[in-house]
PDB file of C-alpha atoms in Angstrom:
ATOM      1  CA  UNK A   1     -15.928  -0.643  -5.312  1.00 57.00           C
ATOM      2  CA  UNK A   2     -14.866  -2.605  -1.973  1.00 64.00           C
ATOM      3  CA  UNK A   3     -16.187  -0.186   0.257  1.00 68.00           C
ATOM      4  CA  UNK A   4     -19.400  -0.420  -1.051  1.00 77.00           C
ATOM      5  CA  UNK A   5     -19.297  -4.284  -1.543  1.00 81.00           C
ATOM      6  CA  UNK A   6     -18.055  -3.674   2.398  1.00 82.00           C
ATOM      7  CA  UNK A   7     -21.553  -1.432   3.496  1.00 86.00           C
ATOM      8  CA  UNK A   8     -23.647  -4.155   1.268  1.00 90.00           C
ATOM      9  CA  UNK A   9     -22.603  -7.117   3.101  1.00 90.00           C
ATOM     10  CA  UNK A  10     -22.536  -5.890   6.771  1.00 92.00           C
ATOM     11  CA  UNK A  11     -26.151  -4.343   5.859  1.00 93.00           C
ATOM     12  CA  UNK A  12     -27.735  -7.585   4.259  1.00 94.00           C
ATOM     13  CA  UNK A  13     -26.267  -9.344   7.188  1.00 92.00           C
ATOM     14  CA  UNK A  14     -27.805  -7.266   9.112  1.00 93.00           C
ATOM     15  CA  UNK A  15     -30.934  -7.028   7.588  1.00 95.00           C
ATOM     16  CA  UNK A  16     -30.626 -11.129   8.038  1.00 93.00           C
ATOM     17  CA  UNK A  17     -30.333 -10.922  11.803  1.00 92.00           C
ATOM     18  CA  UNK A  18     -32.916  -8.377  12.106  1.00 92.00           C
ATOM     19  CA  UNK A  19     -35.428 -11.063  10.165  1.00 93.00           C
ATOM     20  CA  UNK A  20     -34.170 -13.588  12.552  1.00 92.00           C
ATOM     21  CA  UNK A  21     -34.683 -11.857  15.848  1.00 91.00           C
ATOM     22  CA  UNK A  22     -37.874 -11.072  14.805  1.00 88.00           C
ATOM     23  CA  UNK A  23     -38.868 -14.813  13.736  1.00 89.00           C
ATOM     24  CA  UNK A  24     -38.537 -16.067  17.326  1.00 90.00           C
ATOM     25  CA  UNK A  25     -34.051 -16.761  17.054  1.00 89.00           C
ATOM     26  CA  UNK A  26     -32.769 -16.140  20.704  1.00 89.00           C
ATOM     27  CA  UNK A  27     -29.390 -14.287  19.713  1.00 87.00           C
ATOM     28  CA  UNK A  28     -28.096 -11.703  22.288  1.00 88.00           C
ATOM     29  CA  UNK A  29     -24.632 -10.392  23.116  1.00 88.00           C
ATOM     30  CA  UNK A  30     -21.384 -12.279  21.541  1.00 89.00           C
ATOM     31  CA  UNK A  31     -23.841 -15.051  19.720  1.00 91.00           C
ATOM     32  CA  UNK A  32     -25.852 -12.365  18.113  1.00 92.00           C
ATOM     33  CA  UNK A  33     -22.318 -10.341  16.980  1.00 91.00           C
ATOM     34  CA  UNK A  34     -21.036 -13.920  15.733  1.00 92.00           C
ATOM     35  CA  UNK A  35     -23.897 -14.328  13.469  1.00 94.00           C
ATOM     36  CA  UNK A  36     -24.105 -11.297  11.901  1.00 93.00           C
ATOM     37  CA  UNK A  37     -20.020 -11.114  11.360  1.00 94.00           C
ATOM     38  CA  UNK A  38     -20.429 -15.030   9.809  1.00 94.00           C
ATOM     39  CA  UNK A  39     -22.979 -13.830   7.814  1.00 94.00           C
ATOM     40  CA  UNK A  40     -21.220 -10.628   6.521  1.00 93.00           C
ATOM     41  CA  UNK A  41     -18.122 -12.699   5.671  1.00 92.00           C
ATOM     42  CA  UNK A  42     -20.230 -15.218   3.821  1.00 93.00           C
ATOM     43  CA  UNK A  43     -22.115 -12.107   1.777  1.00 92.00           C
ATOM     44  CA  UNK A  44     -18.534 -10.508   0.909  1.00 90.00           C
ATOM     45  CA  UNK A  45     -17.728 -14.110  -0.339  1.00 89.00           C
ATOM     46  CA  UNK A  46     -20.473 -13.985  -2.695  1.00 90.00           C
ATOM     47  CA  UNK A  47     -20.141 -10.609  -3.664  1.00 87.00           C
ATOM     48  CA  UNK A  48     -16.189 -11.997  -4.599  1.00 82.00           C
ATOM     49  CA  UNK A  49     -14.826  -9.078  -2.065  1.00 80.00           C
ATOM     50  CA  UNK A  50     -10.567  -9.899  -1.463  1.00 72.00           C
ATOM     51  CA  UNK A  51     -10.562 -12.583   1.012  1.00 77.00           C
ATOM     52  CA  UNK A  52      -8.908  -9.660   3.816  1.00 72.00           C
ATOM     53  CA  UNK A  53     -12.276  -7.829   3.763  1.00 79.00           C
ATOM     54  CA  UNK A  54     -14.059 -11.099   5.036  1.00 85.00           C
ATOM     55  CA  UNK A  55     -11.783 -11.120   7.842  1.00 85.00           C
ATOM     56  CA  UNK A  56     -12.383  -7.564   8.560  1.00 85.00           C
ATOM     57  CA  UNK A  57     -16.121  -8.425   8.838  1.00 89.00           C
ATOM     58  CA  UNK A  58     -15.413 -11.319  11.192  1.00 90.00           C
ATOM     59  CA  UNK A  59     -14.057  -9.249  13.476  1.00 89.00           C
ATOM     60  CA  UNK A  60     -15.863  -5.919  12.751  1.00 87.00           C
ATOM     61  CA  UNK A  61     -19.436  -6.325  14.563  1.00 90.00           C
ATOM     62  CA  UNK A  62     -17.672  -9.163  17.315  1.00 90.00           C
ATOM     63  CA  UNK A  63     -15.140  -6.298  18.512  1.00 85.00           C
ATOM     64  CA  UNK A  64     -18.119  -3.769  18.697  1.00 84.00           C
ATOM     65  CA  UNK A  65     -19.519  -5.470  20.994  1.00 86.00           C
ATOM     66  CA  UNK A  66     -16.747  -6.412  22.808  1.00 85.00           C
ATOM     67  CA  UNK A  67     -15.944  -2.871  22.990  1.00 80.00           C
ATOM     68  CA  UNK A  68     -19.265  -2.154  24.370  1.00 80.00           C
ATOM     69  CA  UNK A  69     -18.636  -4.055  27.349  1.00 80.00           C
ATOM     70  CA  UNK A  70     -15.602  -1.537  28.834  1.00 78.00           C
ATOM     71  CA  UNK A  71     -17.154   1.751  29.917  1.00 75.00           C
ATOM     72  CA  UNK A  72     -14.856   3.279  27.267  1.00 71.00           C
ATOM     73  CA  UNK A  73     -15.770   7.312  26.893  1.00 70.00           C
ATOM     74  CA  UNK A  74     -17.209   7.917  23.253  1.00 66.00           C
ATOM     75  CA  UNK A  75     -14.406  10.264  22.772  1.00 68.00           C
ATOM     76  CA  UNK A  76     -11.536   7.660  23.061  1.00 60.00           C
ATOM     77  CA  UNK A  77     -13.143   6.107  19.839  1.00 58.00           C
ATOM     78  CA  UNK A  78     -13.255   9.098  17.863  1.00 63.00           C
ATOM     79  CA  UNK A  79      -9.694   9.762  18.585  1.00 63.00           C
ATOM     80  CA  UNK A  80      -8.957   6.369  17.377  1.00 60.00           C
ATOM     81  CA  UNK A  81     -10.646   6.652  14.378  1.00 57.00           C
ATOM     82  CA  UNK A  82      -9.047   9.990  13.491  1.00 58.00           C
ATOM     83  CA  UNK A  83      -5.611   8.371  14.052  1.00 58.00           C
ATOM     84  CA  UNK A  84      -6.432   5.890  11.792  1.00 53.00           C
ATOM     85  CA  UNK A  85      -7.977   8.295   9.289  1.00 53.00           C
ATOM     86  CA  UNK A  86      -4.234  10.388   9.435  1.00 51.00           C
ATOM     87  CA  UNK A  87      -2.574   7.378   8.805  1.00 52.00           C
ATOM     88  CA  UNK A  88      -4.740   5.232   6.218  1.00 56.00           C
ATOM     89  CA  UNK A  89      -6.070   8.046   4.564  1.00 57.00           C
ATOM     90  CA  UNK A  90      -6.674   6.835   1.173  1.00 57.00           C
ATOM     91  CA  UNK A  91      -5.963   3.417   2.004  1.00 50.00           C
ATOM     92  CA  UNK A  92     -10.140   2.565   1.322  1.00 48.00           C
ATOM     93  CA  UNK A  93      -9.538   3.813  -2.355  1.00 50.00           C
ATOM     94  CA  UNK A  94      -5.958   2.563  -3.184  1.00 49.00           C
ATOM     95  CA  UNK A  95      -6.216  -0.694  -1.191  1.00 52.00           C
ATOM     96  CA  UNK A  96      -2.625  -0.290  -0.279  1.00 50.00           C
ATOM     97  CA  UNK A  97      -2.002   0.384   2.936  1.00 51.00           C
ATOM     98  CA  UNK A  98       1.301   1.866   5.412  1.00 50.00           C
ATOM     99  CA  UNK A  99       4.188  -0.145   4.858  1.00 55.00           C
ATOM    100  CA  UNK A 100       7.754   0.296   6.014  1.00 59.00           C
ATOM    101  CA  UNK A 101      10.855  -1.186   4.090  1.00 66.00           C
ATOM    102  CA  UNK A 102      13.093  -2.985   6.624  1.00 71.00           C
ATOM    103  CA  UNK A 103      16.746  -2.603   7.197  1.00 78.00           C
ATOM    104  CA  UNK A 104      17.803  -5.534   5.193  1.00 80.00           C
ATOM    105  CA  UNK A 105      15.564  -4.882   2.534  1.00 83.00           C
ATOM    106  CA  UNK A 106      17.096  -1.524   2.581  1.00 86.00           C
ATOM    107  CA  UNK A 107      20.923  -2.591   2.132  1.00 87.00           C
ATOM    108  CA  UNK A 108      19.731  -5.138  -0.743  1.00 88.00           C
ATOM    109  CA  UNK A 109      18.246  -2.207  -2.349  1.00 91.00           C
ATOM    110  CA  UNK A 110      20.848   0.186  -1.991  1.00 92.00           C
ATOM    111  CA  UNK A 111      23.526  -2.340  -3.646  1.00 91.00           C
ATOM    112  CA  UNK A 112      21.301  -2.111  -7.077  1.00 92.00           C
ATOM    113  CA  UNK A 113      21.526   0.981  -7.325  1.00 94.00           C
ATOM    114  CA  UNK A 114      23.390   2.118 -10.546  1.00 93.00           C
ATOM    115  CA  UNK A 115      26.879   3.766  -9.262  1.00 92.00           C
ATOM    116  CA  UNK A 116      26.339   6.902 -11.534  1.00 94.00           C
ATOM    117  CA  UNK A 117      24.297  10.017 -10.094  1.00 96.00           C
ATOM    118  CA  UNK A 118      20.944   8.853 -10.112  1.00 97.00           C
ATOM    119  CA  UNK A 119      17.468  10.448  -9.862  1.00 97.00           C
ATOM    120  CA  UNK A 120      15.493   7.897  -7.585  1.00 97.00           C
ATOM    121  CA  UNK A 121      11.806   8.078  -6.573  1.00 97.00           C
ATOM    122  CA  UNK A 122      10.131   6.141  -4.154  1.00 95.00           C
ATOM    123  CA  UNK A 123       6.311   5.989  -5.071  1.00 92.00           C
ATOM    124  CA  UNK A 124       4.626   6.089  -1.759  1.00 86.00           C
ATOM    125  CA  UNK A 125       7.068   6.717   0.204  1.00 87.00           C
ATOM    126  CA  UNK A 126       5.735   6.688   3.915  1.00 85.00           C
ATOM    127  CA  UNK A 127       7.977   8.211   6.160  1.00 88.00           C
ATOM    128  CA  UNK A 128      10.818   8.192   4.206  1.00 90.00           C
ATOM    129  CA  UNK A 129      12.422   5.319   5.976  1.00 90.00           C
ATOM    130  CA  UNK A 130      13.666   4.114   2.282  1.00 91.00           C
ATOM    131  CA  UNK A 131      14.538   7.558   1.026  1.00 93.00           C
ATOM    132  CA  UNK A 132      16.753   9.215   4.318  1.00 93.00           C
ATOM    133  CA  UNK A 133      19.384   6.567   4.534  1.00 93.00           C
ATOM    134  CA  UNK A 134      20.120   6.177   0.931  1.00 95.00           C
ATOM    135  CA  UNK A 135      20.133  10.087   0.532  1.00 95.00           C
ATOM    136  CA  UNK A 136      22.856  10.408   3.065  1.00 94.00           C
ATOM    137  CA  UNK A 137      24.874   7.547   1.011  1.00 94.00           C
ATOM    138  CA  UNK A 138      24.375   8.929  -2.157  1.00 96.00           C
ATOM    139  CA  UNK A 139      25.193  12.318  -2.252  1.00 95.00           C
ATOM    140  CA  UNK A 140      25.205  13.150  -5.674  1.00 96.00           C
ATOM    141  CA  UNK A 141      22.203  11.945  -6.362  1.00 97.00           C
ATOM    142  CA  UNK A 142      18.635  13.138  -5.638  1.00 97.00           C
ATOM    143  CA  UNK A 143      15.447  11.506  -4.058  1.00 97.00           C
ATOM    144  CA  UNK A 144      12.049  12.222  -4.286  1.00 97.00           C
ATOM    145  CA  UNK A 145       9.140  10.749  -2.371  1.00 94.00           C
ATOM    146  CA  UNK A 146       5.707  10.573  -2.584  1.00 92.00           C
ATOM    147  CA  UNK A 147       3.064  10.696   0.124  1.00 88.00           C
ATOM    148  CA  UNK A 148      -0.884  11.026   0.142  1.00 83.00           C
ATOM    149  CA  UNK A 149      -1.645  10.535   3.757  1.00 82.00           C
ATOM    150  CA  UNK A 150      -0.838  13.482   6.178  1.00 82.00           C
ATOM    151  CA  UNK A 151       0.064  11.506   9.294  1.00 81.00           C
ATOM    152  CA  UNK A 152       3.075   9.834   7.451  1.00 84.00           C
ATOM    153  CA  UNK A 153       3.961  12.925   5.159  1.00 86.00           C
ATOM    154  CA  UNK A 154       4.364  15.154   8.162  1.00 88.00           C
ATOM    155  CA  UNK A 155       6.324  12.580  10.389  1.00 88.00           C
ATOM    156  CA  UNK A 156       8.238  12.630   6.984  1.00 90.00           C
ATOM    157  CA  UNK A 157       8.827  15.810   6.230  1.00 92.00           C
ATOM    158  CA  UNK A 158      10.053  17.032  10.021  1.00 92.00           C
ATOM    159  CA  UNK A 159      12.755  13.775   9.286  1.00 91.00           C
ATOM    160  CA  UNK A 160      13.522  14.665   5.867  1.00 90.00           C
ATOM    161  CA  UNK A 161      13.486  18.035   5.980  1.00 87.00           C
ATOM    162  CA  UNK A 162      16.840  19.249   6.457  1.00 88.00           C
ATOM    163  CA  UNK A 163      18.530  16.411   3.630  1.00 92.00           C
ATOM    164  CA  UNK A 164      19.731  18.934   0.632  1.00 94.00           C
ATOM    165  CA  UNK A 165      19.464  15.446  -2.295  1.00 97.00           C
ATOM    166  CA  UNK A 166      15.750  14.753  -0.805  1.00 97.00           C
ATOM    167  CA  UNK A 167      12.433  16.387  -2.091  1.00 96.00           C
ATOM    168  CA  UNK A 168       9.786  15.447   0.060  1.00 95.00           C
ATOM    169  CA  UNK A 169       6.137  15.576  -1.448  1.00 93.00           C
ATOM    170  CA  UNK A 170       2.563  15.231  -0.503  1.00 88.00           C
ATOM    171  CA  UNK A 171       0.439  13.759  -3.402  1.00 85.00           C
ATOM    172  CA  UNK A 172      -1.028  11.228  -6.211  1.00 87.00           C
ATOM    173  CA  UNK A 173       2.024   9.771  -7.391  1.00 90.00           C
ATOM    174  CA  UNK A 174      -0.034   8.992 -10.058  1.00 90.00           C
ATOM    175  CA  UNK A 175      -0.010  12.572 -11.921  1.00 91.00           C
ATOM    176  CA  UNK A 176       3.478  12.498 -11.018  1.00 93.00           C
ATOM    177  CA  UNK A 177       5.576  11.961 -15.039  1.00 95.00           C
ATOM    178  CA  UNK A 178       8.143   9.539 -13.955  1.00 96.00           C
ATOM    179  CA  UNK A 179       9.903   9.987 -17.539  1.00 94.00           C
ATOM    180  CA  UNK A 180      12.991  11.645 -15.252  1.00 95.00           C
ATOM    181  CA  UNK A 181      13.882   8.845 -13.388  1.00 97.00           C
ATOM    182  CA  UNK A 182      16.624   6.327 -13.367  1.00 97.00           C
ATOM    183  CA  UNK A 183      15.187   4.075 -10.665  1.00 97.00           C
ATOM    184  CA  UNK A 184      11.287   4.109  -9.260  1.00 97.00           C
ATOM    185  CA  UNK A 185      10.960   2.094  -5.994  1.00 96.00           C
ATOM    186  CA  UNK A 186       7.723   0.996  -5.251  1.00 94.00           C
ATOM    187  CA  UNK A 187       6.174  -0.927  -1.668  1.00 91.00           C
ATOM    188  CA  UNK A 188       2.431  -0.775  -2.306  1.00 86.00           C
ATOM    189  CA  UNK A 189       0.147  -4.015  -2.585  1.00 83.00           C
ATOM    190  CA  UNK A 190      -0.705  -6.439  -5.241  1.00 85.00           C
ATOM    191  CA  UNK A 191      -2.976  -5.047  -6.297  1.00 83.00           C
ATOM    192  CA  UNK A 192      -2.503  -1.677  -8.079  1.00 87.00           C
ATOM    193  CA  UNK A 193       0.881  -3.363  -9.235  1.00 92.00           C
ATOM    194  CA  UNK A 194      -0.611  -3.879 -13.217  1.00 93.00           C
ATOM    195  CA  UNK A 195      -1.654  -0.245 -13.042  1.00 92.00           C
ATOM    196  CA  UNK A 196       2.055   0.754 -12.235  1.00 94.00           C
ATOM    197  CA  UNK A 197       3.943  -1.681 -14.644  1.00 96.00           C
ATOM    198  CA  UNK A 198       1.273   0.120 -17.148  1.00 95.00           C
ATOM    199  CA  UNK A 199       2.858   4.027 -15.633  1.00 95.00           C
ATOM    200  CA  UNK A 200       6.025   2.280 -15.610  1.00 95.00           C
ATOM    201  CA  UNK A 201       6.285   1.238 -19.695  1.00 94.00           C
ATOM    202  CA  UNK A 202       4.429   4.343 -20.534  1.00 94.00           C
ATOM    203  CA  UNK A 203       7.035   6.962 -19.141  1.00 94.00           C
ATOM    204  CA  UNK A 204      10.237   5.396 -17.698  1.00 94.00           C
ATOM    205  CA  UNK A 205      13.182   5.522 -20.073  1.00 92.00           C
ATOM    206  CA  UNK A 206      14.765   2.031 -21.599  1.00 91.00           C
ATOM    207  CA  UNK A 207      17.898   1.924 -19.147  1.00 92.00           C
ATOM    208  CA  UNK A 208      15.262   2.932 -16.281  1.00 95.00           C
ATOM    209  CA  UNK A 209      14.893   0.131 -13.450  1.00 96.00           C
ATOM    210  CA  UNK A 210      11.665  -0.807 -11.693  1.00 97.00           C
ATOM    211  CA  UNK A 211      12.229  -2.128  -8.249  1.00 96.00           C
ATOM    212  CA  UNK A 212       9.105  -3.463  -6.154  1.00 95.00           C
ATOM    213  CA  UNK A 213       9.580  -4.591  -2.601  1.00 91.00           C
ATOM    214  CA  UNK A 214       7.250  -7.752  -1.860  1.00 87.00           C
ATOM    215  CA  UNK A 215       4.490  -7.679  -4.632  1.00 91.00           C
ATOM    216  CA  UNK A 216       5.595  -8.567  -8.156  1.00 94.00           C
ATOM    217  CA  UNK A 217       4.221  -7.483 -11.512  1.00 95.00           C
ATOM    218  CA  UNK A 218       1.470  -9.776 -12.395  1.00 93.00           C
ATOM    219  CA  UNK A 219       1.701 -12.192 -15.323  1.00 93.00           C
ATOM    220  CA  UNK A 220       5.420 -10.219 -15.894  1.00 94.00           C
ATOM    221  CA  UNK A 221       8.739 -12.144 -15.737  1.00 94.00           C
ATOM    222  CA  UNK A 222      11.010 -10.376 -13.524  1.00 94.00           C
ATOM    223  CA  UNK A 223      14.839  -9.452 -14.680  1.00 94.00           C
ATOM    224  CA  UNK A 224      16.109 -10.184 -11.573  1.00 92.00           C
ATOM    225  CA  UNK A 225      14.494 -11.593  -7.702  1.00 92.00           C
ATOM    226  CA  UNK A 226      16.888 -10.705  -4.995  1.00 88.00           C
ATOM    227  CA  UNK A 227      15.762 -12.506  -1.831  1.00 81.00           C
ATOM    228  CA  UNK A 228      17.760 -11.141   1.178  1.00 65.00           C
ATOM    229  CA  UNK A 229      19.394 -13.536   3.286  1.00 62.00           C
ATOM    230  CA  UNK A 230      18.328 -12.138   6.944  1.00 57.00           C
ATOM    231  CA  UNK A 231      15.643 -12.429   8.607  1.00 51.00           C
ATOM    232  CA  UNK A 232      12.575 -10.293   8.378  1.00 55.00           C
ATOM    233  CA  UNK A 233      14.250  -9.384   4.932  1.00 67.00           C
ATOM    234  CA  UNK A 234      11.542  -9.124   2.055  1.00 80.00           C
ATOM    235  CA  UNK A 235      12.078 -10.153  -1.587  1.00 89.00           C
ATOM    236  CA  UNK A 236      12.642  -7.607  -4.101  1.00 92.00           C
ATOM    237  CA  UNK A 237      11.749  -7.708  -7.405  1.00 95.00           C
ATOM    238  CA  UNK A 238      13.719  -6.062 -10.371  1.00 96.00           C
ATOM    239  CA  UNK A 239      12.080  -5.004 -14.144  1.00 96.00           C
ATOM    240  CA  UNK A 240      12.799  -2.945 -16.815  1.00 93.00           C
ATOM    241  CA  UNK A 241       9.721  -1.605 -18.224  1.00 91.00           C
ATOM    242  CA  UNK A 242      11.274   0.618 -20.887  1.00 76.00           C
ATOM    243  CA  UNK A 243      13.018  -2.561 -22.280  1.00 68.00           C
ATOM    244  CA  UNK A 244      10.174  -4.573 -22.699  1.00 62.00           C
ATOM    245  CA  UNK A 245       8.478  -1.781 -24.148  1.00 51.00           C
ATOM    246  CA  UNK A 246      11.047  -1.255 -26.790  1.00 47.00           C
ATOM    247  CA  UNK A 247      11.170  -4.851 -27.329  1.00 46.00           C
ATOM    248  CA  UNK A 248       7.946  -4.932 -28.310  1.00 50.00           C
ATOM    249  CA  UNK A 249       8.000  -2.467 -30.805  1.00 47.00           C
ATOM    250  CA  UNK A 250      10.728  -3.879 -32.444  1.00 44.00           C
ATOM    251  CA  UNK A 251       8.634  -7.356 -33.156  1.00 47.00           C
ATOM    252  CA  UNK A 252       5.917  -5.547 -34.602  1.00 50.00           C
ATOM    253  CA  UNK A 253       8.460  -3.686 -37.151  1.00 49.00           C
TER     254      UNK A 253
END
C-alpha cells in the first residue's frame, strides 16, 4: 500500500539519521532535513514507490523545517491540513487526485457526444465543471456525477443544484452499475485506469462509449484520440468497451 511504503521510508530514513547523529555526523537545521528527505526518496526507490512519492519525500521533512523557522501558530497548520483532508479525501487510497476538465477539453467533449438523448455519467466528477455546462446544452438528456470527497461534492452540489437533467451524488463510483449509460466520462489518473476499462467491459452496453480525459487505457488501442487544438487543451481518449467485449466472444465461438 503507498502509504505504508510512504511511513516505511520516512521512518528508516529516519532511523538512519538518528544512527548518524549519534555516530559523531554534525547535521543540524536544512543539512540535517536534506539528508533525511535524500534518504527517504532513495528508500521509496527501493521499496519501487511511483516516482511522485519520492518527490513528496524530498520536500516533506525540508519544508518542515522550513516551516519551523516562521513563528506560524500551530493552529494555522491544522487548518491546512483539514482543507486538504476536505479536498483530497480519499486521494491516499485511490491515488487519483482533484482534477478539473478545461474549457477546451470541454467543447471537444461535448462534440462526441451522440445527438440522441443520452444518459451521461461523469465518474468522479469534482465540482461538476464537466457536468453543468453540458447539462444546460443538452436538455433532453440527463447527467449524473460522482463525488467521494466532501469539499468538492458540496461546492458541487450548491452549483448543480438547481439543473433539472443533473443528479448530483456523493459516493464510490465503484458500486455504482454503469449498465444504464450511453457515455461514462472519466478524469482520474493512470493508474486505476485497468480497473475501470475492467467496470467498463463488464457493464457498459456494446454501442456505449468510454471517454477518458488525459490517461489512456493501458495496453488498449483506443477507437479514436482527439487532441484539441488550443492551448491548455488535454487529449481525450475514446473506447468502446462493450465492443471489444463482444468481439471477443465471438472469436472464441
Amino acid at each position: 500500500m503507498p502509504v505504508l511504503r510512504f511511513i516505511l521510508a520516512q521512518v528508516v530514513a529516519w532511523a538512519l539519521v538518528y544512527a548518524a547523529l549519534y555516530l559523531g555526523v554534525p547535521l543540524r537545521g536544512v543539512a540535517l532535513a536534506l539528508t533525511q528527505a535524500v534518504a527517504a526518496a532513495g528508500l521509496a526507490h527501493v521499496l519501487r514507490s511511483e516516482r511522485w512519492w519520492r518527490w513528496v519525500h524530498l520536500a516533506f521533512t525540508p519544508l518542515i523545517w522550513a516551516a519551523s523557522q516562521f513563528n506560524v501558530a500551530p493552529g494555522w497548520y491544522l487548518a491546512a491540513f483539514a482543507v486538504l483532508a476536505v479536498f483530497y479525501w480519499s486521494s491516499f487510497r485511490t491515488r487519483v487526485p482533484l482534477f478539473l476538465s478545461n474549457r477546451p477539453t470541454l467543447n471537444a467533449l461535448a462534440k462526441l457526444l451522440p445527438t440522441h438523448s443520452i444518459h451521461f455519467l461523469d465518474a468522479g466528477a469534482g465540482t461538476g465543471t464537466v457536468l453543468r455546462p453540458l447539462a444546460r446544452q443538452r436538455p433532453e438528456s440527463s447527467f449524473v456525477g460522482f463525488e467521494a470527497a466532501p469539499g468538492p461534492w458540496l461546492i458541487g452540489y450548491l452549483l448543480n443544484r438547481r439543473q433539472a437533467n443533473l443528479l448530483w451524488r456523493r459516493g464510490d463510483f465503484w458500486q455504482h452499475d454503469w449498465s444504464m449509460y450511453d457515455v461514462v466520462y472519466v478524469f482520474l489518473s493512470p493508474v486505476p485506469m485497468a480497473d475501470v476499462w475492467g467496470k467498463a467491459q463488464r457493464e457498459l452496453r456494446p454501442d456505449a462509449l468510454l471517454i477518458s480525459n488525459s490517461f489512456p487505457v493501458p495496453d488498449v488501442e483506443p477507437d479514436r484520440v482527439i487532441d484539441p487544438e488550443s492551448d491548455g487543451a488535454r487529449p481525450l481518449y475514446v473506447y468502446h468497451p462493450g465492443r471489444t467485449r463482444s468481439a471477443k466472444r465471438q472469436k472464441k465461438g
